[in-house]
Each structure stands twice: as structure tokens, then as C-alpha cells.
mmCIF file of C-alpha atoms in Angstrom:
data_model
loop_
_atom_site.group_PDB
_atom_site.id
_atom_site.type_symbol
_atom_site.label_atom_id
_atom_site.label_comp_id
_atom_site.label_asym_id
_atom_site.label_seq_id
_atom_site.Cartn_x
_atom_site.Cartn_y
_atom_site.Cartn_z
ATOM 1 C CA UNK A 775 10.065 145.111 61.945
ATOM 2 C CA UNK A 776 11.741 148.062 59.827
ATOM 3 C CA UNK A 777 11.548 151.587 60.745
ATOM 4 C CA UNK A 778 11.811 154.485 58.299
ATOM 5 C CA UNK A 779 13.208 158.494 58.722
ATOM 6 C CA UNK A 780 16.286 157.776 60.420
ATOM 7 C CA UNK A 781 18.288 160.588 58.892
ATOM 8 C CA UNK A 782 20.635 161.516 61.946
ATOM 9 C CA UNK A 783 22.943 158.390 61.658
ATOM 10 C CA UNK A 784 23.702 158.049 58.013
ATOM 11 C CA UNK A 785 25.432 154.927 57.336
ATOM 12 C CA UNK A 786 25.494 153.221 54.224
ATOM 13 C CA UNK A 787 25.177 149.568 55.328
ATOM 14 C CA UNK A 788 25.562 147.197 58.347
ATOM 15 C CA UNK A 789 28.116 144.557 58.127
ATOM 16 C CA UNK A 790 25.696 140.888 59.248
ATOM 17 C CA UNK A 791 27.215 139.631 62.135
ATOM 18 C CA UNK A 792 29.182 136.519 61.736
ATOM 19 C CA UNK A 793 26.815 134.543 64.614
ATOM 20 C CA UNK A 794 23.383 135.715 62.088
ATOM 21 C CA UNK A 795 25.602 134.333 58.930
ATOM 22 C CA UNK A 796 26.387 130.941 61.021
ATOM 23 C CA UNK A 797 22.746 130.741 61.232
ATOM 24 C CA UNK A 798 22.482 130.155 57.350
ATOM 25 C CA UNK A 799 25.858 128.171 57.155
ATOM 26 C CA UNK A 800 24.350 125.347 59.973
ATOM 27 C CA UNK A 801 20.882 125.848 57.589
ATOM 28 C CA UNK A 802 22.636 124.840 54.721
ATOM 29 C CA UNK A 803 25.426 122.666 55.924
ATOM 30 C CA UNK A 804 21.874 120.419 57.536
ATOM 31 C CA UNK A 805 20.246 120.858 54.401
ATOM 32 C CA UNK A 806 23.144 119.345 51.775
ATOM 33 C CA UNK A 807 23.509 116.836 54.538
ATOM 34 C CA UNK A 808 20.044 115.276 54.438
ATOM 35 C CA UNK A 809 19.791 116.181 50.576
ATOM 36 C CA UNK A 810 22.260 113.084 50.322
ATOM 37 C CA UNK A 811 18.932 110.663 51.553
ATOM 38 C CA UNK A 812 16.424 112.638 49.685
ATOM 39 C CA UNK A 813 16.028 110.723 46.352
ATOM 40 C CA UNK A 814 15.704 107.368 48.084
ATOM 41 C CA UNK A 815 13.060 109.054 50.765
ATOM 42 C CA UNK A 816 11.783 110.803 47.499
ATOM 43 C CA UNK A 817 10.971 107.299 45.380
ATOM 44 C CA UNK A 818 9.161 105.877 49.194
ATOM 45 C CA UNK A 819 7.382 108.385 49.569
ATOM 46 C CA UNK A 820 5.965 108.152 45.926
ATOM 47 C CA UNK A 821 5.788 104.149 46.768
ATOM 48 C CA UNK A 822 3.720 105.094 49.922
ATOM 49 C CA UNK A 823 1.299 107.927 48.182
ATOM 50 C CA UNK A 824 0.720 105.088 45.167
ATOM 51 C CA UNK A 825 -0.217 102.433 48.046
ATOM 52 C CA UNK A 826 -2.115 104.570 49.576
ATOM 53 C CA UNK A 827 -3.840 105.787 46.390
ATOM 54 C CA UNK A 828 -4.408 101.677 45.352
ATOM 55 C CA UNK A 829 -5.639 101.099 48.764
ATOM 56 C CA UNK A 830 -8.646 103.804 48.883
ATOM 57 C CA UNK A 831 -9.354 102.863 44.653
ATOM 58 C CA UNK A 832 -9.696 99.191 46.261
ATOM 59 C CA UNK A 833 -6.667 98.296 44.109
ATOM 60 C CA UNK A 834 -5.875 95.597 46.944
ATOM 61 C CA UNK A 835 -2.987 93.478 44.696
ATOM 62 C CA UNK A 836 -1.435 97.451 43.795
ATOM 63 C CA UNK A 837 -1.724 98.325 47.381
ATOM 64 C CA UNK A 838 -0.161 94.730 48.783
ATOM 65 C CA UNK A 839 2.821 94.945 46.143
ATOM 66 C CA UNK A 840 3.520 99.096 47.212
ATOM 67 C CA UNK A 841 3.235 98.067 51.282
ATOM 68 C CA UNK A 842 5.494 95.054 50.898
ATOM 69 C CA UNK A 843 8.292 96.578 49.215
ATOM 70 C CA UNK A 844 8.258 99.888 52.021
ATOM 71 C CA UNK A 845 8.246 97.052 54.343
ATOM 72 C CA UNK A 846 11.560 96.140 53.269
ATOM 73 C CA UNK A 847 12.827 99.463 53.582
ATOM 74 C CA UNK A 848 10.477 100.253 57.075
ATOM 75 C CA UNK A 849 9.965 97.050 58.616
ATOM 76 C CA UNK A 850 8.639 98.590 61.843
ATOM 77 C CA UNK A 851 6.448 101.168 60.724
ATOM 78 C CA UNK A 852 3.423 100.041 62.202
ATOM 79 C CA UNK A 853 1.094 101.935 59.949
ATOM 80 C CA UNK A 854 2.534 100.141 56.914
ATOM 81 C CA UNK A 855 1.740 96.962 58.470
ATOM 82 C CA UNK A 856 -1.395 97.529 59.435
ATOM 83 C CA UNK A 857 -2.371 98.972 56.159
ATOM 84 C CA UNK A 858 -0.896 95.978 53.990
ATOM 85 C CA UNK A 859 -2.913 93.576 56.779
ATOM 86 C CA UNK A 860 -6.196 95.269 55.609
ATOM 87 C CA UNK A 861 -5.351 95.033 52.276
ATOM 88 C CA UNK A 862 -4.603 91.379 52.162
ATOM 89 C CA UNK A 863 -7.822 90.850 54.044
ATOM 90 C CA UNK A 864 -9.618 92.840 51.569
ATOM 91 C CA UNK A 865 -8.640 90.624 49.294
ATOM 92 C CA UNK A 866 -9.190 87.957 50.703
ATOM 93 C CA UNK A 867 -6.122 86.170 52.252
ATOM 94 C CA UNK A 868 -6.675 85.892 55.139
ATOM 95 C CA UNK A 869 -3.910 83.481 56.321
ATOM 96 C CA UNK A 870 -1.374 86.335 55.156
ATOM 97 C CA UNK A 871 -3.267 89.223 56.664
ATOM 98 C CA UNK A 872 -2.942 87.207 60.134
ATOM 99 C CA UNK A 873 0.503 86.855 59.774
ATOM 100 C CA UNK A 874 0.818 90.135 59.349
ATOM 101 C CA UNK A 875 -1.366 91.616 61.913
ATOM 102 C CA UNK A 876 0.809 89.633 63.977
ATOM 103 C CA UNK A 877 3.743 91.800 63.637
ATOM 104 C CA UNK A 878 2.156 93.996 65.548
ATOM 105 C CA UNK A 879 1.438 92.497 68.614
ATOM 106 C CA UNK A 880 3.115 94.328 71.935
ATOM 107 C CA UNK A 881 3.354 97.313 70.094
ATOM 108 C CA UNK A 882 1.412 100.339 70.588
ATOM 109 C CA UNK A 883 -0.984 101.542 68.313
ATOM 110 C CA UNK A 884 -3.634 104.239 68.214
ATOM 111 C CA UNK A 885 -6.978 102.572 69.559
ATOM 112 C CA UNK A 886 -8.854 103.476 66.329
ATOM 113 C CA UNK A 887 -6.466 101.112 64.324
ATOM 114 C CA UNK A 888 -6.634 98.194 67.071
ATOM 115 C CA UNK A 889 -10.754 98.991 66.483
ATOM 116 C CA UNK A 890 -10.532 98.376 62.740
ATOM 117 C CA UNK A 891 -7.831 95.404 62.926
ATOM 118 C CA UNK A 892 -10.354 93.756 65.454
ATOM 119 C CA UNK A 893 -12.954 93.829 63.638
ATOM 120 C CA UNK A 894 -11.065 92.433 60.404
ATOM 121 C CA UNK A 895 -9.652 89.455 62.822
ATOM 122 C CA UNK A 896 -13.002 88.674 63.843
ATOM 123 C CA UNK A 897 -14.874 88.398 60.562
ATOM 124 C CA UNK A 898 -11.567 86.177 59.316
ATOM 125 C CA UNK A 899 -12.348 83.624 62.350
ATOM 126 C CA UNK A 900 -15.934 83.663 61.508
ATOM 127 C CA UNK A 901 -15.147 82.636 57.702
ATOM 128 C CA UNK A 902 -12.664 79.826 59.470
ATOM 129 C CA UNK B 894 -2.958 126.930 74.076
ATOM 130 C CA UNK B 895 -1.605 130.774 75.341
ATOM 131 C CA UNK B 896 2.109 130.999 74.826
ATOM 132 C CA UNK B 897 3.923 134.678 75.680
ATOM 133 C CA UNK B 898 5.263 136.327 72.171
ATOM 134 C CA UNK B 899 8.521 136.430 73.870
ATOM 135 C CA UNK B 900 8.288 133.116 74.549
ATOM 136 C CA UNK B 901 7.788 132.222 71.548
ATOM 137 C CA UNK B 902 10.276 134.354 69.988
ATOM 138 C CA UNK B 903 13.114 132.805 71.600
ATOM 139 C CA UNK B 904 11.948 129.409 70.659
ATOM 140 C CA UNK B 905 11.964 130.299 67.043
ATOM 141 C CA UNK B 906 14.892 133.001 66.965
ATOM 142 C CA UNK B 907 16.396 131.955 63.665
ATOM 143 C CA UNK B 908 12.958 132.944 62.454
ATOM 144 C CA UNK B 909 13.265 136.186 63.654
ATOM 145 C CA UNK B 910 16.831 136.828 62.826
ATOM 146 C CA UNK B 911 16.203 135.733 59.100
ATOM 147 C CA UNK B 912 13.176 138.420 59.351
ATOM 148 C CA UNK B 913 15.723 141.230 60.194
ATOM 149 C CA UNK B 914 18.067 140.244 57.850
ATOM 150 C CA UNK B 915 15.400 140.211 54.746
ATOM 151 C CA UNK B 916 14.568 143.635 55.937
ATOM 152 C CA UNK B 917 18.407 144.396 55.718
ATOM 153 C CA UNK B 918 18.964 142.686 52.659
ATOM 154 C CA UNK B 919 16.232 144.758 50.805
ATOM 155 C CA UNK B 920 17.339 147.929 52.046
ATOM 156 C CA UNK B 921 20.429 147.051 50.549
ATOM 157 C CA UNK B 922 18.989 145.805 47.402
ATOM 158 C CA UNK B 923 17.032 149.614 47.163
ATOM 159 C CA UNK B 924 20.590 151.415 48.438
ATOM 160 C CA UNK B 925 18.797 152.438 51.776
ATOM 161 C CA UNK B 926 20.911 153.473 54.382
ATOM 162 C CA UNK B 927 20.705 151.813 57.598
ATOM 163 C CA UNK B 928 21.151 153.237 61.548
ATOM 164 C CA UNK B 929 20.541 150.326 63.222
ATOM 165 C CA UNK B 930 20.165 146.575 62.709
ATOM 166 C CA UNK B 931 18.579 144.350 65.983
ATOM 167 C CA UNK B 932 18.376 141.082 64.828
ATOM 168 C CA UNK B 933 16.967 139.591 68.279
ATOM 169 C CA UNK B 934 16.275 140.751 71.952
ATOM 170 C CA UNK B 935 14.135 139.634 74.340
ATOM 171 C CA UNK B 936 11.260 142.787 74.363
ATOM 172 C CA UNK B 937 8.959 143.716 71.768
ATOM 173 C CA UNK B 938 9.536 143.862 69.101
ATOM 174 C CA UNK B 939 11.949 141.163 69.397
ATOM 175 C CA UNK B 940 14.249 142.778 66.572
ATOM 176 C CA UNK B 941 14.154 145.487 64.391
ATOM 177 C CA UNK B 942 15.888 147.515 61.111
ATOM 178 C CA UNK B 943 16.119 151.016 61.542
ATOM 179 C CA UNK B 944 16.524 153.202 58.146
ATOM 180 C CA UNK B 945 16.236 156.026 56.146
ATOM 181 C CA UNK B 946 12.702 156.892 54.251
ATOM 182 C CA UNK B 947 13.600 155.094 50.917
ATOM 183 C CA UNK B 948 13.076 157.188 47.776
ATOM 184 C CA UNK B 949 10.101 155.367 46.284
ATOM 185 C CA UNK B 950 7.491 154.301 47.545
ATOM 186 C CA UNK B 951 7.361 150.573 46.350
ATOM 187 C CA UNK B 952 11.209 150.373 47.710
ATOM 188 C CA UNK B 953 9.269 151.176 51.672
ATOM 189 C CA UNK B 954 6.247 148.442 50.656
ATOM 190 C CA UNK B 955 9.139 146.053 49.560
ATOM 191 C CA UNK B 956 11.005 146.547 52.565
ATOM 192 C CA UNK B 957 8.406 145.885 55.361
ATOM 193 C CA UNK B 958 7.091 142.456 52.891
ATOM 194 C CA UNK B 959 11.140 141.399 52.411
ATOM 195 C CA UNK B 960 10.655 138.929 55.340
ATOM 196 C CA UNK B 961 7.786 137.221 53.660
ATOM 197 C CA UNK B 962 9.850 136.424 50.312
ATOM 198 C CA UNK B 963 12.979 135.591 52.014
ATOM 199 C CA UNK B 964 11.504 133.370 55.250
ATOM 200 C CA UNK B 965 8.841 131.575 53.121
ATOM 201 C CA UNK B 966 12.043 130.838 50.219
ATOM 202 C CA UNK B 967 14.583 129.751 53.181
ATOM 203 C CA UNK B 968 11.745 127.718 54.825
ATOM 204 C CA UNK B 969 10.303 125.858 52.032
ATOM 205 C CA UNK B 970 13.695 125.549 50.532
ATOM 206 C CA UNK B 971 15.559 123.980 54.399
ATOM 207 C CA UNK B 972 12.483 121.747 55.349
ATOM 208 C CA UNK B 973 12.477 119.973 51.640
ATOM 209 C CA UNK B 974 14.688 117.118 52.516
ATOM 210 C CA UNK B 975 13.406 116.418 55.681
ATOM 211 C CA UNK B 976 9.456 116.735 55.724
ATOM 212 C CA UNK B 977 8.890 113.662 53.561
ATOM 213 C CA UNK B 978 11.022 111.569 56.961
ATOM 214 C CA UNK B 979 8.024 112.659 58.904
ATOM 215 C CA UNK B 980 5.553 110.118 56.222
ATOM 216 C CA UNK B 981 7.699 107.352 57.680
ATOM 217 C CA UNK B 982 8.018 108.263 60.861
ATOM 218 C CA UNK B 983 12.490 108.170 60.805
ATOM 219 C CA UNK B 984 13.769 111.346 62.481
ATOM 220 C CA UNK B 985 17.657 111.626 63.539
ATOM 221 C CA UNK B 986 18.365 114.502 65.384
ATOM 222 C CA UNK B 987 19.790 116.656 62.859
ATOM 223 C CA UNK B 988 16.449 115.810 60.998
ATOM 224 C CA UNK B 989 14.264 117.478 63.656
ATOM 225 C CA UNK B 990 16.975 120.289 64.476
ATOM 226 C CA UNK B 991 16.318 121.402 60.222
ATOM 227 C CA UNK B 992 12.432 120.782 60.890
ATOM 228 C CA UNK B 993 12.704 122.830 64.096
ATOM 229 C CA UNK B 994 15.240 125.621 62.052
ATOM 230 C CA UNK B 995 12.446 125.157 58.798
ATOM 231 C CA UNK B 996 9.471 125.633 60.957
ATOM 232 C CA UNK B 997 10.950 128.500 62.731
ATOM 233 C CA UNK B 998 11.929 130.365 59.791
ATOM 234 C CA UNK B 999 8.998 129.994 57.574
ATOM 235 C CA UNK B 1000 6.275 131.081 60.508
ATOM 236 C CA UNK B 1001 8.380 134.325 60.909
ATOM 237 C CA UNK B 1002 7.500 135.249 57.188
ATOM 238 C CA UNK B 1003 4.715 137.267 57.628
ATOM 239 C CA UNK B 1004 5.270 141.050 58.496
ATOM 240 C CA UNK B 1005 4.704 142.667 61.833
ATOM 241 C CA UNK B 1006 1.816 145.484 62.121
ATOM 242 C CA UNK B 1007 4.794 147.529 62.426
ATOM 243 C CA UNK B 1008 5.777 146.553 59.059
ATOM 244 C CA UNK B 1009 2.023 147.371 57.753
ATOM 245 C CA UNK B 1010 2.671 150.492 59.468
ATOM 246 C CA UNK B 1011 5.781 151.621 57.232
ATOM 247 C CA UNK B 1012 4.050 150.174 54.321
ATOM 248 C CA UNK B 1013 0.813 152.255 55.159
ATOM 249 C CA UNK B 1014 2.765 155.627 55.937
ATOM 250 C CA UNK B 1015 4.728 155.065 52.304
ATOM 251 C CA UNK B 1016 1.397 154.789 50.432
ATOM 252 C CA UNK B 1017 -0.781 157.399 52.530
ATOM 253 C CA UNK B 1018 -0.996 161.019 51.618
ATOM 254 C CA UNK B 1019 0.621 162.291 48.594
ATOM 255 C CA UNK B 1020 3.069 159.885 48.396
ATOM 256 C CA UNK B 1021 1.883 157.606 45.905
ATOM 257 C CA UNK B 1022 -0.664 157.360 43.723
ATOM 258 C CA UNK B 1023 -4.013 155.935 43.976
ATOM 259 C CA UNK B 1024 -3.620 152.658 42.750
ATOM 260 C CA UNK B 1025 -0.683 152.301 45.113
ATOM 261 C CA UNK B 1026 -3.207 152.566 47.746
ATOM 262 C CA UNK B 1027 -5.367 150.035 46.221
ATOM 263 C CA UNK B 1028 -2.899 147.617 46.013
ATOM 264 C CA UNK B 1029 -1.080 147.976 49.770
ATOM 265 C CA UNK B 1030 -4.168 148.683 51.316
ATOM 266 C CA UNK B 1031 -5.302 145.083 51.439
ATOM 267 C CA UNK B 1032 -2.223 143.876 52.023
ATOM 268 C CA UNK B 1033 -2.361 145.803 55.250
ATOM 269 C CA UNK B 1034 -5.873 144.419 56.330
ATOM 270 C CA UNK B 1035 -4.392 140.966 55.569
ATOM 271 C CA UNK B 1036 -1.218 141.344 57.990
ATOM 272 C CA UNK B 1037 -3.210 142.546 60.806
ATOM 273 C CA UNK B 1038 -5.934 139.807 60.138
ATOM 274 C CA UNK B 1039 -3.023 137.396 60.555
ATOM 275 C CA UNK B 1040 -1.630 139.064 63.115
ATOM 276 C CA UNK B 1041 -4.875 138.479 65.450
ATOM 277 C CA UNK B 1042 -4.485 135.063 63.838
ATOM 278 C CA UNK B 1043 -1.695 134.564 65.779
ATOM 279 C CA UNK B 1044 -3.865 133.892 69.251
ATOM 280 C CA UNK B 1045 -4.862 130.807 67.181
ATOM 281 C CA UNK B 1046 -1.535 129.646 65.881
ATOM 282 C CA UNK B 1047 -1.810 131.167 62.719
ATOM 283 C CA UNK B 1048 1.582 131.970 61.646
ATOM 284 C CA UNK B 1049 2.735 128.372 63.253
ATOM 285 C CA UNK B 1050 -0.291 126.807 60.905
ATOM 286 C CA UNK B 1051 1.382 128.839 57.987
ATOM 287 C CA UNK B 1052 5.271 128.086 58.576
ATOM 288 C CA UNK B 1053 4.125 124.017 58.788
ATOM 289 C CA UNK B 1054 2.333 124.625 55.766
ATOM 290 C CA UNK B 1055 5.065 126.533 53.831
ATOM 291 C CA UNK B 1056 7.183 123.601 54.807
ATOM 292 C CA UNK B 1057 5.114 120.758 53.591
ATOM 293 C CA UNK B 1058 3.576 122.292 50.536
ATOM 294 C CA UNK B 1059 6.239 121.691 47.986
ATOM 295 C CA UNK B 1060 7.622 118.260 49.036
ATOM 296 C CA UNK B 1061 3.983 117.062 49.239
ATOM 297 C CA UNK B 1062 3.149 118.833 45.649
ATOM 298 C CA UNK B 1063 6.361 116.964 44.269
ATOM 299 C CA UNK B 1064 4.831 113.851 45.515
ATOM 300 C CA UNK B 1065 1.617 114.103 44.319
ATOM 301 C CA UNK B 1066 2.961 114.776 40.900
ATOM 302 C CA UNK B 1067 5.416 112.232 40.507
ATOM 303 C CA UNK B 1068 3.024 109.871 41.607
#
């Protein structure tokens, strides 16, 4: 908040306390130190947005190749899994989207995902 | 959720530290002497810059909005490495301490109704002309609009956003 017509106290300036300046220098010092990661993150995240992008086009060989390399790179992100599951059972191979549903077995995921990954695993066994 | 502004406050103090200080920084930019700098207590407000009545009245509008410029810049500029971890899920701790410092910073940006006050007082009256009025004059409505927004997380909806906005932008672009 600023206040104007202070006229009995003239002072040019007020020096900024050294503990408001360390604010900035631990801003900064965290920033350059995670700006070291950033083009790597940068080029997944790209990966990721061009998966998804393949995935809702139903671009399902676009969308396997994108998940599969982040996989290498995230090998536990369970979203990643799931979604390169769905898109190899969009596309019809089945035997790999098993496999790979199978990586997430014991592992918790939000109940609308286990809803859709059910209901992929069942039409596969009918097809069987 | 009803959270105490004081409460709040404290939880996000670099947010309003870097507030005072953008006030400071513009009244030294415009050569405005200052009496008294708080840049956090726990009250209400929870800081403030006390000064003289600047000369012109663009230099008092520029003053009270400083925080917006400044926060939103700092914000945007802190969270860019980090907020594109958050798409995989891969926080370290110093990751989530520069979210938390990001966050903080960037939903502090937009002025107090005490800064629409001084920005209302430097346009009313005589002291500037008409079209001065027509431009502040919304710009007023707008900060107290956002500062009832604030019962609904509004300025918490707006530092997030600040924060993901140009990392997510790059993104799209590059992809």
C-alpha cells in the first residue's frame, strides 16, 4: 500500500534492508539453479504436449513413439503409462498395451483412469 | 475455503515485501521522497510506503500500480524453470520452495484499495485532466472488483496463472 502527503519527514530515499534484498538474491540464486535443467525439461515437455496432441488427433503410432521416449526419461510417471497403454490399444496391439498396463499394477491411480484402463482390458480379453 | 488476510500474508510474505519494494522502487524512479518504508507486519495493511504527494499525477497512478509490473515480472520470470516440473510430476525441494516464492510473489501483484485510493485522490478534482479520469477510473473499479475477488481466491487464481502462462505459451509454440 503507498501513502501520499507526508511532508513532515523529508527524506530523500530509504536504504532496502539487506534481509528484503536476500529475498531477491535466494529468488535468483533458485532460479539460475533450476535454469541449469530447463532446456532438457523444456524439449519433454514439448515431447509430452506433441503426444498429447497425436493422442487426441488419433495419431496413435505419433502418440506411442512421443510416450515411449518420456518413458525413458520418466519411467514411473504413471500418467505416461497409462496414456501410451491406450494408445497401443487404440491401435490395436494389444499384447503391448497389456504389458504396459501392467506397469502399473500396486500403484495408485485416480479411479477415473483405473475406469477407462478396465474397460480397455476387458474389450482386449473379449477379442482374445 | 475462509483463510484470515493475515494469515495469508505471512504465508506469502515475499509477496508482500516485493509489493513494498515496487512501491519504493517507483518512488525512486519519479524522485519521491519517502518517510517511511514497512515492508511486512502482522496487522493490516500488512506493509506499507509512506511518501510525499508526487508532482504529477501519472507519477501517484504509477506508484500505487508499481506492484503489479514488478510482482507479475518477478513471478512469471522465478516460476519459469520450475512450472513445466509440475507436467511430470518431479519436484525437489528447492523446486517447490521457487514455486512457493513464484506463487507468492505474483498473487501479491495486484494493488490494495488503498492503492486505488492514492490513485483516485491523484486523478480527482483539479488535479488532472479529464481523460486522466477516464483512464484511472476503471482501473479503480477493477482493483476493488478483485479485491472482493479475493473471498474466492482470486489473486491466488491470478499469481498461478501469471506463473504458468509463459512457460505453457513457450510450449505451445515450440510445439
Amino acid at each position: 500500500m503507498s501513502q501520499a502527503g507526508f511532508d513532515n519527514q523529508k527524506q530523500s530515499d530509504i536504504a532496502i534492508p539487506i534481509w528484503v534484498k536476500s529475498i531477491l538474491v535466494i529468488g535468483i540464486g533458485l532460479f539460475l539453479s533450476q535454469l541449469i535443467g530447463f532446456p532438457s525439461i523444456l524439449s519433454d515437455s514439448i515431447e509430452k504436449n506433441r503426444a498429447e496432441t497425436a493422442f487426441a488427433n488419433g495419431n496413435y503410432p505419433e502418440a506411442i513413439e512421443n510416450y515411449e521416449k518420456l518413458l525413458t526419461s520418466y519411467p514411473k510417471d504413471k500418467n505416461l503409462i497409462k496414456n501410451l497403454g491406450l494408445s497401443f490399444y487404440k491401435q490395436g496391439l494389444y499384447y503391448q498395451a497389456l504389458r504396459t498396463f501392467e506397469k502399473l499394477e500396486g500403484k495408485e491411480i485416480p479411479k477415473s483412469d483405473v475406469k477407462v484402463i478396465e474397460e480397455a482390458i476387458e474389450n482386449m480379453l473379449k477379442q482374445f | 475455503m475462509f483463510i484470515p488476510g493475515s494469515v495469508i500474508s505471512v504465508a506469502t510474505f515475499p509477496g508482500v515485501v516485493i509489493h513494498e519494494l515496487a512501491h519504493q522502487l517507483f518512488c525512486r524512479a519519479f524522485k519521491v521522497p519517502i518517510s517511511e518504508v514497512c515492508y511486512f507486519r502482522f496487522g493490516n495493511p500488512a506493509g506499507y510506503v509512506s511518501h510525499e504527494k508526487p508532482s504529477h499525477w501519472t507519477h501517484e497512478v504509477l506508484i500505487s500500480a508499481g506492484p503489479f509490473f514488478l510482482n507479475t515480472f518477478i513471478g512469471a520470470i522465478f516460476s519459469f524453470p520450475v512450472i513445466l516440473k509440475t507436467n511430470f510430476g518431479v519436484l525437489s525441494f528447492a523446486d517447490c520452495l521457487l514455486l512457493w516464492l513464484s506463487v507468492s510473489i505474483a498473487m501479491h501483484a495486484i494493488p490494495s484499495t488503498g492503492d486505488a485510493k492514492c490513485m483516485w485522490k491523484a486523478v480527482s478534482g483539479n488535479n488532472a485532466p479529464l481523460i486522466a479520469k477516464l483512464i484511472v477510473s476503471p482501473v479503480v473499479a477493477l482493483i476493488y472488483l478483485l479485491s472482493l475477488g479475493s473471498y474466492i481466491w482470486l489473486d491466488l487464481i491470478f499469481g498461478v496463472a501469471i506463473c504458468f502462462l509463459g512457460p505453457t505459451l513457450l510450449v505451445q509454440m515450440l510445439s
